[in-house]
Short mmCIF file of C-alpha atoms in Angstrom, two decimals:
data_model
loop_
_atom_site.label_atom_id
_atom_site.label_comp_id
_atom_site.label_asym_id
_atom_site.label_seq_id
_atom_site.Cartn_x
_atom_site.Cartn_y
_atom_site.Cartn_z
CA UNK A 1 -8.39 -22.23 -4.99
CA UNK A 2 -8.16 -23.73 -8.49
CA UNK A 3 -11.94 -23.82 -8.97
CA UNK A 4 -12.87 -20.60 -7.18
CA UNK A 5 -14.54 -17.75 -9.02
CA UNK A 6 -12.87 -14.34 -8.98
CA UNK A 7 -15.43 -13.16 -6.42
CA UNK A 8 -14.52 -16.07 -4.14
CA UNK A 9 -10.84 -15.18 -4.32
CA UNK A 10 -11.59 -11.55 -3.50
CA UNK A 11 -13.80 -12.54 -0.56
CA UNK A 12 -11.15 -14.82 0.94
CA UNK A 13 -7.82 -13.12 0.18
CA UNK A 14 -8.35 -9.44 -0.71
CA UNK A 15 -8.66 -6.78 2.01
CA UNK A 16 -10.18 -3.77 0.21
CA UNK A 17 -11.62 -1.33 2.76
CA UNK A 18 -9.04 -0.60 5.46
CA UNK A 19 -8.84 3.18 5.19
CA UNK A 20 -11.77 5.39 6.19
CA UNK A 21 -11.39 8.78 7.83
CA UNK A 22 -12.11 8.78 11.55
CA UNK A 23 -12.05 4.99 11.88
CA UNK A 24 -9.81 2.00 12.52
CA UNK A 25 -10.59 -1.04 10.36
CA UNK A 26 -9.03 -4.46 10.65
CA UNK A 27 -9.21 -8.03 9.41
CA UNK A 28 -8.14 -11.14 11.30
CA UNK A 29 -6.81 -14.11 9.37
CA UNK A 30 -6.25 -17.59 10.77
CA UNK A 31 -3.09 -17.75 8.64
CA UNK A 32 -0.52 -17.29 11.41
CA UNK A 33 -3.21 -15.34 13.33
CA UNK A 34 -2.24 -12.04 11.74
CA UNK A 35 -4.31 -8.87 11.99
CA UNK A 36 -4.05 -6.36 9.14
CA UNK A 37 -5.56 -2.91 9.59
CA UNK A 38 -5.75 0.75 8.70
CA UNK A 39 -6.25 3.86 10.84
CA UNK A 40 -7.10 7.29 9.39
CA UNK A 41 -7.33 9.74 12.32
CA UNK A 42 -8.54 12.87 10.50
CA UNK A 43 -9.18 15.49 13.20
CA UNK A 44 -9.38 12.88 15.97
CA UNK A 45 -7.05 10.59 17.86
CA UNK A 46 -7.73 6.90 17.32
CA UNK A 47 -6.76 4.14 19.73
CA UNK A 48 -5.73 0.71 18.49
CA UNK A 49 -8.84 -1.38 19.25
CA UNK A 50 -8.64 -4.38 21.56
CA UNK A 51 -11.11 -6.36 19.41
CA UNK A 52 -11.49 -8.49 22.51
CA UNK A 53 -14.14 -10.76 20.99
CA UNK A 54 -11.59 -11.87 18.35
CA UNK A 55 -8.21 -11.59 20.08
CA UNK A 56 -9.33 -12.50 23.60
CA UNK A 57 -7.31 -9.88 25.45
CA UNK A 58 -8.11 -6.66 27.29
CA UNK A 59 -5.88 -4.75 24.85
CA UNK A 60 -4.75 -5.42 21.29
CA UNK A 61 -1.09 -5.91 22.18
CA UNK A 62 -1.59 -7.87 25.38
CA UNK A 63 -0.02 -10.88 23.64
CA UNK A 64 0.94 -9.31 20.29
CA UNK A 65 3.51 -7.10 18.57
CA UNK A 66 2.80 -4.48 15.92
CA UNK A 67 4.29 -3.01 12.76
CA UNK A 68 3.03 0.38 11.52
CA UNK A 69 3.77 2.27 8.29
CA UNK A 70 2.35 5.68 7.43
CA UNK A 71 0.94 5.59 3.88
CA UNK A 72 -0.40 9.15 4.12
CA UNK A 73 1.26 12.42 5.02
CA UNK A 74 2.93 13.45 8.30
CA UNK A 75 1.38 12.18 11.51
CA UNK A 76 2.38 10.62 14.79
CA UNK A 77 1.80 7.54 16.90
CA UNK A 78 1.69 7.55 20.69
CA UNK A 79 3.11 4.40 22.31
CA UNK A 80 2.37 4.44 26.04
CA UNK A 81 2.36 8.22 25.76
CA UNK A 82 5.69 8.48 23.89
CA UNK A 83 5.34 10.36 20.60
CA UNK A 84 6.79 8.97 17.35
CA UNK A 85 6.61 11.26 14.31
CA UNK A 86 6.08 9.41 11.00
CA UNK A 87 6.38 10.88 7.52
CA UNK A 88 5.22 9.10 4.35
CA UNK A 89 6.44 5.46 4.34
CA UNK A 90 8.13 5.80 7.75
CA UNK A 91 7.65 2.76 9.95
CA UNK A 92 7.33 1.93 13.63
CA UNK A 93 7.75 -1.31 15.55
CA UNK A 94 5.76 -1.65 18.79
CA UNK A 95 6.40 -4.44 21.26
CA UNK A 96 4.02 -6.57 23.27
CA UNK A 97 1.97 -4.95 26.01
CA UNK A 98 1.88 -1.36 24.77
CA UNK A 99 -1.06 0.98 24.22
CA UNK A 100 -1.14 2.70 20.82
CA UNK A 101 -2.86 5.89 19.62
CA UNK A 102 -2.82 7.23 16.04
CA UNK A 103 -2.97 10.97 15.20
CA UNK A 104 -2.50 13.36 12.28
CA UNK A 105 -5.12 15.02 10.06
CA UNK A 106 -3.41 13.94 6.82
CA UNK A 107 -1.93 10.65 8.01
CA UNK A 108 -3.09 7.14 7.13
CA UNK A 109 -1.54 4.31 9.11
CA UNK A 110 -1.29 0.74 7.85
CA UNK A 111 -0.56 -1.85 10.52
CA UNK A 112 -0.04 -5.57 11.00
CA UNK A 113 0.03 -7.39 14.32
CA UNK A 114 0.95 -10.96 15.17
CA UNK A 115 1.34 -13.14 18.28
CA UNK A 116 4.48 -12.45 20.33
CA UNK A 117 6.21 -14.59 22.93
CA UNK A 118 8.57 -11.83 24.11
CA UNK A 119 8.61 -8.05 24.59
CA UNK A 120 10.87 -5.66 22.69
CA UNK A 121 10.99 -1.84 22.78
CA UNK A 122 9.20 0.47 20.38
CA UNK A 123 11.52 1.56 17.57
CA UNK A 124 11.07 4.22 14.89
CA UNK A 125 12.07 3.15 11.36
CA UNK A 126 12.66 6.18 9.16
CA UNK A 127 12.33 5.39 5.46
CA UNK A 128 15.12 7.69 4.29
CA UNK A 129 17.56 6.21 6.82
CA UNK A 130 17.08 2.60 5.71
CA UNK A 131 19.64 1.47 3.12
CA UNK A 132 17.67 -0.32 0.38
CA UNK A 133 18.65 -3.59 -1.27
CA UNK A 134 18.59 -3.18 -5.05
CA UNK A 135 16.89 -6.07 -6.87
CA UNK A 136 16.01 -6.98 -10.45
CA UNK A 137 16.83 -4.99 -13.57
CA UNK A 138 15.24 -2.70 -16.09
CA UNK A 139 15.74 -5.28 -18.82
CA UNK A 140 13.46 -7.73 -17.00
CA UNK A 141 11.03 -4.98 -15.87
CA UNK A 142 11.48 -5.89 -12.21
CA UNK A 143 13.93 -3.30 -10.89
CA UNK A 144 13.01 -2.42 -7.33
CA UNK A 145 14.35 -1.11 -4.01
CA UNK A 146 13.74 -3.29 -0.95
CA UNK A 147 13.61 -1.42 2.36
CA UNK A 148 13.91 -3.88 5.24
CA UNK A 149 12.51 -2.38 8.45
CA UNK A 150 12.16 -5.50 10.62
CA UNK A 151 13.61 -8.63 9.03
CA UNK A 152 15.11 -10.85 11.71
CA UNK A 153 18.38 -8.88 11.96
CA UNK A 154 19.38 -5.54 13.49
CA UNK A 155 15.91 -4.93 14.99
CA UNK A 156 14.82 -7.67 17.37
CA UNK A 157 11.20 -8.86 17.20
CA UNK A 158 9.39 -12.00 18.36
CA UNK A 159 8.32 -13.10 14.87
CA UNK A 160 7.06 -10.10 12.91
CA UNK A 161 8.84 -8.89 9.77
CA UNK A 162 7.85 -5.94 7.60
CA UNK A 163 9.17 -3.35 5.18
CA UNK A 164 8.52 -1.52 1.92
CA UNK A 165 9.47 -2.29 -1.68
CA UNK A 166 9.42 0.54 -4.22
CA UNK A 167 9.17 -0.37 -7.92
CA UNK A 168 11.48 1.66 -10.17
CA UNK A 169 9.98 3.87 -12.86
CA UNK A 170 9.53 1.82 -16.03
CA UNK A 171 9.44 -1.52 -14.21
CA UNK A 172 6.20 -3.35 -13.44
CA UNK A 173 6.99 -6.65 -11.69
CA UNK A 174 7.40 -7.25 -7.96
CA UNK A 175 8.88 -10.41 -6.39
CA UNK A 176 9.56 -11.99 -9.75
CA UNK A 177 10.65 -14.71 -10.17
CA UNK A 178 8.44 -15.66 -7.20
CA UNK A 179 9.08 -17.83 -4.17
CA UNK A 180 7.35 -19.72 -1.39
CA UNK A 181 8.04 -19.79 2.34
CA UNK A 182 6.12 -22.60 3.99
CA UNK A 183 6.85 -21.37 7.52
CA UNK A 184 5.46 -17.84 7.13
CA UNK A 185 2.31 -16.12 5.94
CA UNK A 186 2.93 -12.92 3.97
CA UNK A 187 0.60 -9.98 3.39
CA UNK A 188 1.11 -7.32 0.70
CA UNK A 189 -0.50 -3.89 0.86
CA UNK A 190 -0.19 -1.97 -2.41
CA UNK A 191 0.31 1.79 -2.02
CA UNK A 192 1.14 4.93 -4.00
CA UNK A 193 -0.86 3.81 -7.06
CA UNK A 194 -2.68 6.37 -9.17
CA UNK A 195 -6.45 6.18 -8.93
CA UNK A 196 -6.79 4.51 -12.34
CA UNK A 197 -3.84 2.09 -11.95
CA UNK A 198 -4.03 -1.50 -10.72
CA UNK A 199 -1.71 -4.34 -9.79
CA UNK A 200 -2.42 -7.80 -11.16
CA UNK A 201 -1.42 -9.88 -8.13
CA UNK A 202 -0.56 -13.54 -8.74
CA UNK A 203 -1.21 -16.11 -6.05
CA UNK A 204 -1.76 -19.84 -5.67
CA UNK A 205 0.45 -22.88 -5.99
CA UNK A 206 3.00 -23.13 -8.81
CA UNK A 207 1.35 -24.63 -11.86
CA UNK A 208 -2.10 -23.48 -10.74
CA UNK A 209 -1.88 -19.74 -10.14
CA UNK A 210 -4.76 -17.27 -10.16
CA UNK A 211 -4.82 -13.50 -9.99
CA UNK A 212 -6.51 -10.62 -8.18
CA UNK A 213 -6.84 -7.08 -9.54
CA UNK A 214 -5.76 -4.80 -6.70
CA UNK A 215 -6.20 -1.04 -6.27
CA UNK A 216 -4.36 1.52 -4.14
CA UNK A 217 -4.28 0.80 -0.39
CA UNK A 218 -5.69 -2.69 -0.77
CA UNK A 219 -4.03 -5.72 0.79
CA UNK A 220 -3.71 -9.37 -0.22
CA UNK A 221 -3.26 -12.26 2.22
CA UNK A 222 -0.89 -14.93 0.89
CA UNK A 223 -0.96 -18.17 2.92
CA UNK A 224 2.29 -20.17 3.19
CA UNK A 225 1.30 -22.42 0.26
CA UNK A 226 0.87 -19.48 -2.13
CA UNK A 227 3.29 -17.50 -4.26
CA UNK A 228 2.96 -13.70 -4.06
CA UNK A 229 3.92 -11.63 -7.05
CA UNK A 230 2.39 -9.03 -9.30
CA UNK A 231 2.65 -6.57 -12.16
CA UNK A 232 1.37 -3.01 -12.11
CA UNK A 233 -0.06 -0.75 -14.78
CA UNK A 234 1.84 2.25 -13.37
CA UNK A 235 4.28 3.20 -10.62
CA UNK A 236 3.62 1.77 -7.16
CA UNK A 237 5.11 0.44 -3.95
CA UNK A 238 4.01 -2.28 -1.59
CA UNK A 239 4.32 -3.01 2.11
CA UNK A 240 5.21 -6.58 2.95
CA UNK A 241 4.64 -8.16 6.33
CA UNK A 242 5.29 -11.70 7.52
CA UNK A 243 4.97 -13.81 10.62
CA UNK A 244 5.15 -17.51 11.32
CA UNK A 245 7.45 -20.22 12.61
CA UNK A 246 10.60 -18.13 12.38
CA UNK A 247 11.93 -14.76 11.29
CA UNK A 248 14.80 -15.89 9.10
CA UNK A 249 14.36 -13.62 6.10
CA UNK A 250 16.07 -16.00 3.67
CA UNK A 251 13.96 -19.01 4.70
CA UNK A 252 12.27 -19.43 1.32
CA UNK A 253 12.06 -21.68 -1.72
CA UNK A 254 12.56 -20.12 -5.14
CA UNK A 255 10.06 -20.96 -7.88
CA UNK A 256 11.42 -21.08 -11.42
CA UNK A 257 9.44 -19.20 -14.05
CA UNK A 258 9.07 -22.37 -16.12
CA UNK A 259 7.38 -24.08 -13.14
CA UNK A 260 4.54 -21.56 -13.07
#
């Protein structure tokens, strides 16, 4: 990590090409065996692929659970034939064993799946109905609203956690000061950036951090040993997703700014 070139970091930790009309793209990481993906149905309906050669099951969710967030316009997801309507930034939790189909000509679905030891019911998570946690301040340029969709309380999951954080106008920083959580991998997907804006995403161990320059609808995989923080050149939001040894949301270790 400390000696890698920028291209090496991008090859190993950046997920740049998830969203292409008419296709489902995904990346598997050995960090907590997470799958991160994107589905853009266009005029078709797209099934969640089994990717049997990677996951080893007859269907994607045979032994997994799934979190979905719509980063496009209105669409819907079919879970075993049941229809869930999702507007922009609405979420959906899908339990182990289900079959999933994505639809909506203007929708773009971001998803993360992880191994599950138990089965819980599909649950819609409407963005406007989630009470955000207000963090940071304008004075420190890190004012943000944290929307917790699945976070180890209220909604029961096997291990998966996910939600959305929206950066306030005039602020630039996310998750700052940063933290570590050794028992969970975390993946950020940056959304709602203008075409010419970027987020400078910091990662690595405290005292030896590096950065990636990230565009709209690109994701970054942060292993448990890495901080995950960033600053944007314009307004943006990001989807966070975690899985690992537990789903205790506060199981983390703060990193002081002076230790970076």
